[in-house]
Amino acid sequence: MKNKISIKVLDRDGIYHILNIPTDMSLNLMEACKAYNIPVEGICGGMALCASCQCYIISSHDLVEKTDDEDAMLSEAFNVKKNSRLGCQINITKDLNGLEIQLAPQE
Ligand code: FES
């Protein structure tokens, strides 16, 4: 599909969801999940201040580097793994087609 990418999300109940997300709406991964009613809270609204959008990156996509803010938040969050990222800090671009993520447990 033109201007849309497909992302696979494993939720906390072990269920996979396929999201078809437009690349031209300036969405981030947290917002994309919310648009599909996947239970990602996004309490801080995408400011890298809450970690409620934490997810684990399963596929081997090259993602944008973490900012200092994201690094700092993840260093304080629970259930952080090597492949943890804050969904709100990852913008939806064409390069993310086929991305696979898992939601981190809720704190
Ligand atoms: Fe708060 Fe991502 S929504 S850190």
Coordinates of N, CA and C and ligand atoms in Angstrom, one line a residue:
M1 N 0.8 -1.2 0.0 CA 0.0 0.0 0.0 C 0.9 1.3 0.0
K2 N 0.5 2.2 -0.8 CA 1.3 3.4 -0.9 C 1.2 4.2 0.4
N3 N 2.3 4.8 0.8 CA 2.3 5.6 2.0 C 1.8 4.9 3.2
K4 N 1.8 3.6 3.2 CA 1.5 2.9 4.5 C 2.5 1.8 4.7
I5 N 2.8 1.6 6.0 CA 3.7 0.5 6.3 C 3.0 -0.5 7.3
S6 N 3.5 -1.7 7.3 CA 2.9 -2.7 8.2 C 3.8 -2.9 9.4
I7 N 3.3 -2.9 10.6 CA 4.0 -3.2 11.8 C 3.3 -4.3 12.6
K8 N 4.1 -5.2 13.1 CA 3.5 -6.3 13.9 C 3.8 -6.0 15.4
V9 N 2.7 -6.1 16.2 CA 2.8 -5.8 17.6 C 2.3 -7.0 18.4
L10 N 3.2 -7.5 19.3 CA 2.8 -8.5 20.2 C 2.3 -7.9 21.5
D11 N 1.0 -8.0 21.9 CA 0.6 -7.4 23.1 C 0.9 -8.2 24.4
R12 N 0.4 -7.7 25.5 CA 0.8 -8.3 26.8 C 0.0 -9.6 27.0
D13 N -1.0 -9.9 26.2 CA -1.7 -11.2 26.3 C -1.2 -12.2 25.3
G14 N -0.1 -11.9 24.6 CA 0.5 -12.8 23.7 C -0.2 -12.8 22.3
I15 N -1.0 -11.8 22.0 CA -1.7 -11.7 20.8 C -1.0 -10.7 19.8
Y16 N -0.8 -11.2 18.6 CA -0.2 -10.3 17.6 C -1.3 -9.5 16.9
H17 N -0.8 -8.2 16.6 CA -1.7 -7.3 15.8 C -0.9 -6.8 14.7
I18 N -1.5 -6.7 13.5 CA -0.8 -6.1 12.4 C -1.4 -4.7 12.2
L19 N -0.5 -3.7 12.2 CA -1.0 -2.3 12.1 C -0.6 -1.9 10.7
N20 N -1.5 -1.2 10.0 CA -1.1 -0.6 8.7 C -1.2 0.9 9.0
I21 N 0.0 1.5 9.0 CA 0.1 2.9 9.5 C 0.6 3.8 8.3
P22 N -0.1 4.9 8.2 CA 0.4 5.9 7.2 C 1.7 6.5 7.5
T23 N 2.5 6.8 6.5 CA 3.8 7.4 6.8 C 3.8 8.9 6.6
D24 N 2.7 9.4 6.2 CA 2.7 10.9 5.9 C 1.8 11.6 7.0
M25 N 1.7 11.1 8.2 CA 0.9 11.8 9.2 C 1.7 12.2 10.4
S26 N 3.0 12.1 10.3 CA 3.9 12.4 11.4 C 3.5 11.7 12.7
L27 N 3.2 10.4 12.6 CA 2.8 9.6 13.8 C 4.1 9.0 14.3
N28 N 4.1 8.8 15.6 CA 5.1 7.9 16.2 C 4.5 6.6 16.6
L29 N 5.4 5.7 17.0 CA 5.0 4.3 17.3 C 3.9 4.2 18.4
M30 N 4.1 5.1 19.4 CA 3.1 5.1 20.5 C 1.7 5.5 19.9
E31 N 1.7 6.5 19.1 CA 0.4 7.0 18.6 C -0.2 6.0 17.6
A32 N 0.7 5.3 16.9 CA 0.2 4.3 16.0 C -0.5 3.2 16.7
C33 N 0.1 2.7 17.8 CA -0.5 1.7 18.7 C -1.9 2.2 19.2
K34 N -1.9 3.4 19.7 CA -3.1 3.9 20.3 C -4.2 4.0 19.2
A35 N -3.8 4.3 18.0 CA -4.8 4.4 16.9 C -5.5 3.1 16.7
Y36 N -4.8 2.0 17.0 CA -5.4 0.7 16.9 C -5.9 0.1 18.2
N37 N -6.1 1.0 19.2 CA -6.6 0.6 20.5 C -5.7 -0.5 21.2
I38 N -4.4 -0.5 20.9 CA -3.5 -1.4 21.6 C -3.1 -0.7 22.9
P39 N -3.2 -1.4 24.0 CA -3.0 -0.7 25.3 C -1.6 -0.2 25.6
V40 N -1.3 0.9 24.9 CA -0.1 1.7 25.2 C -0.6 3.0 25.8
E41 N -0.2 3.3 27.0 CA -0.8 4.5 27.7 C -0.3 5.8 27.1
G42 N 1.0 6.0 27.0 CA 1.5 7.3 26.5 C 1.1 8.4 27.5
I43 N 1.3 8.2 28.7 CA 0.8 9.2 29.8 C 1.4 10.6 29.6
C44 N 2.6 10.7 29.2 CA 3.3 12.0 29.1 C 3.0 12.7 27.7
G45 N 2.3 12.0 26.9 CA 2.0 12.6 25.6 C 3.1 12.5 24.6
G46 N 4.2 11.7 24.9 CA 5.2 11.6 23.9 C 6.5 12.5 24.2
M47 N 6.6 12.8 25.5 CA 7.7 13.7 25.9 C 8.9 12.9 26.4
A48 N 8.9 11.6 26.3 CA 10.0 10.8 26.9 C 10.1 10.9 28.4
L49 N 9.0 11.1 29.0 CA 9.0 11.4 30.5 C 8.2 10.3 31.3
C50 N 7.7 9.3 30.7 CA 6.9 8.4 31.5 C 7.2 6.9 31.3
A51 N 7.7 6.5 30.1 CA 8.1 5.1 29.8 C 6.9 4.2 29.7
S52 N 5.7 4.8 29.7 CA 4.5 3.9 29.6 C 4.3 3.4 28.1
C53 N 5.2 3.9 27.2 CA 5.1 3.5 25.8 C 6.3 2.5 25.5
Q54 N 6.9 2.0 26.6 CA 8.1 1.2 26.3 C 7.7 -0.1 25.5
C55 N 8.6 -0.4 24.6 CA 8.4 -1.7 23.8 C 9.8 -2.3 23.6
Y56 N 9.7 -3.5 23.2 CA 10.9 -4.3 22.8 C 11.0 -4.4 21.3
I57 N 12.1 -4.1 20.7 CA 12.2 -4.2 19.3 C 12.6 -5.6 18.9
I58 N 11.8 -6.4 18.3 CA 12.1 -7.8 17.9 C 12.8 -7.9 16.6
S59 N 12.4 -7.1 15.6 CA 13.0 -7.2 14.3 C 14.4 -6.5 14.3
S60 N 15.1 -6.6 13.2 CA 16.5 -6.0 13.3 C 16.6 -4.7 12.4
H61 N 15.5 -3.9 12.5 CA 15.5 -2.7 11.8 C 16.6 -1.7 12.4
D62 N 17.1 -0.9 11.5 CA 18.0 0.2 12.0 C 17.1 1.4 12.4
L63 N 17.1 1.6 13.7 CA 16.2 2.7 14.2 C 17.0 4.0 14.5
V64 N 16.3 5.1 14.7 CA 17.0 6.3 15.0 C 17.7 6.1 16.4
E65 N 18.8 6.8 16.5 CA 19.6 6.7 17.8 C 18.7 7.2 18.9
K66 N 18.9 6.7 20.1 CA 18.2 7.2 21.3 C 18.7 8.6 21.6
T67 N 17.8 9.5 21.9 CA 18.2 10.8 22.4 C 18.7 10.7 23.9
D68 N 19.3 11.7 24.4 CA 19.7 11.7 25.8 C 18.4 11.5 26.7
D69 N 17.3 12.2 26.3 CA 16.1 12.1 27.1 C 15.6 10.7 27.1
E70 N 15.6 10.0 26.0 CA 15.1 8.6 26.0 C 16.0 7.7 26.8
D71 N 17.3 7.9 26.7 CA 18.3 7.1 27.4 C 18.0 7.3 28.9
A72 N 17.8 8.6 29.3 CA 17.7 8.9 30.7 C 16.4 8.2 31.3
M73 N 15.3 8.3 30.5 CA 14.0 7.7 30.9 C 14.2 6.2 31.0
L74 N 14.8 5.6 30.1 CA 14.9 4.1 30.1 C 15.8 3.7 31.2
S75 N 16.8 4.5 31.6 CA 17.6 4.1 32.7 C 16.9 4.1 34.1
E76 N 15.7 4.7 34.1 CA 14.9 4.8 35.4 C 13.7 3.8 35.3
A77 N 13.4 3.4 34.1 CA 12.1 2.6 34.0 C 12.3 1.1 34.4
F78 N 11.2 0.4 34.6 CA 11.2 -1.0 35.0 C 11.2 -1.9 33.7
N79 N 11.6 -3.1 33.9 CA 11.5 -4.1 32.8 C 12.3 -3.7 31.6
V80 N 13.4 -3.0 31.8 CA 14.1 -2.5 30.6 C 15.1 -3.6 30.1
K81 N 15.1 -3.8 28.8 CA 16.0 -4.8 28.2 C 16.9 -4.1 27.2
K82 N 17.8 -4.8 26.7 CA 18.7 -4.2 25.7 C 18.0 -3.7 24.5
N83 N 16.9 -4.3 24.1 CA 16.2 -3.9 22.9 C 15.0 -3.0 23.3
S84 N 15.0 -2.4 24.5 CA 13.9 -1.5 24.9 C 14.0 -0.2 24.1
R85 N 12.9 0.3 23.7 CA 12.8 1.7 23.2 C 11.5 2.3 23.7
L86 N 11.5 3.7 23.6 CA 10.2 4.4 23.9 C 9.5 4.6 22.6
G87 N 8.3 4.0 22.5 CA 7.6 4.1 21.2 C 7.4 5.5 20.7
C88 N 7.2 6.4 21.7 CA 6.9 7.8 21.3 C 8.1 8.5 20.7
Q89 N 9.3 7.9 20.8 CA 10.5 8.6 20.2 C 10.8 8.0 18.9
I90 N 10.0 7.1 18.4 CA 10.3 6.5 17.1 C 9.2 6.9 16.1
N91 N 9.6 7.8 15.2 CA 8.7 8.3 14.2 C 8.4 7.2 13.1
I92 N 7.2 7.2 12.6 CA 6.8 6.2 11.6 C 7.4 6.7 10.2
T93 N 8.3 5.9 9.7 CA 8.8 6.2 8.4 C 8.7 4.9 7.5
K94 N 8.9 5.1 6.2 CA 8.9 4.0 5.3 C 9.9 2.9 5.7
D95 N 11.0 3.3 6.3 CA 12.0 2.3 6.7 C 11.6 1.4 7.7
L96 N 10.5 1.7 8.4 CA 10.0 0.8 9.5 C 9.1 -0.3 9.0
N97 N 8.9 -0.4 7.7 CA 8.0 -1.4 7.2 C 8.5 -2.8 7.6
G98 N 7.5 -3.6 8.2 CA 7.9 -4.9 8.7 C 8.4 -4.9 10.1
L99 N 8.5 -3.8 10.7 CA 9.0 -3.7 12.1 C 8.1 -4.6 13.0
E100 N 8.8 -5.3 13.9 CA 8.1 -6.2 14.9 C 8.5 -5.8 16.3
I101 N 7.5 -5.5 17.1 CA 7.7 -5.1 18.5 C 6.9 -5.9 19.5
Q102 N 7.3 -5.8 20.7 CA 6.5 -6.4 21.8 C 6.3 -5.4 22.9
L103 N 5.1 -5.3 23.4 CA 4.8 -4.3 24.5 C 5.5 -4.7 25.7
A104 N 6.2 -3.8 26.4 CA 6.8 -4.1 27.7 C 5.6 -4.2 28.7
P105 N 5.9 -5.0 29.8 CA 4.8 -5.1 30.8 C 4.5 -3.7 31.4
Q106 N 3.3 -3.6 31.9 CA 2.9 -2.3 32.5 C 3.5 -2.3 33.9
E107 N 4.0 -1.1 34.3 CA 4.7 -1.0 35.6 C 3.7 -1.0 36.7
Ligands
FES1 FE1 5.7 9.0 27.8 FE2 6.6 7.8 25.6 S1 4.6 8.5 26.0 S2 7.7 8.3 27.4

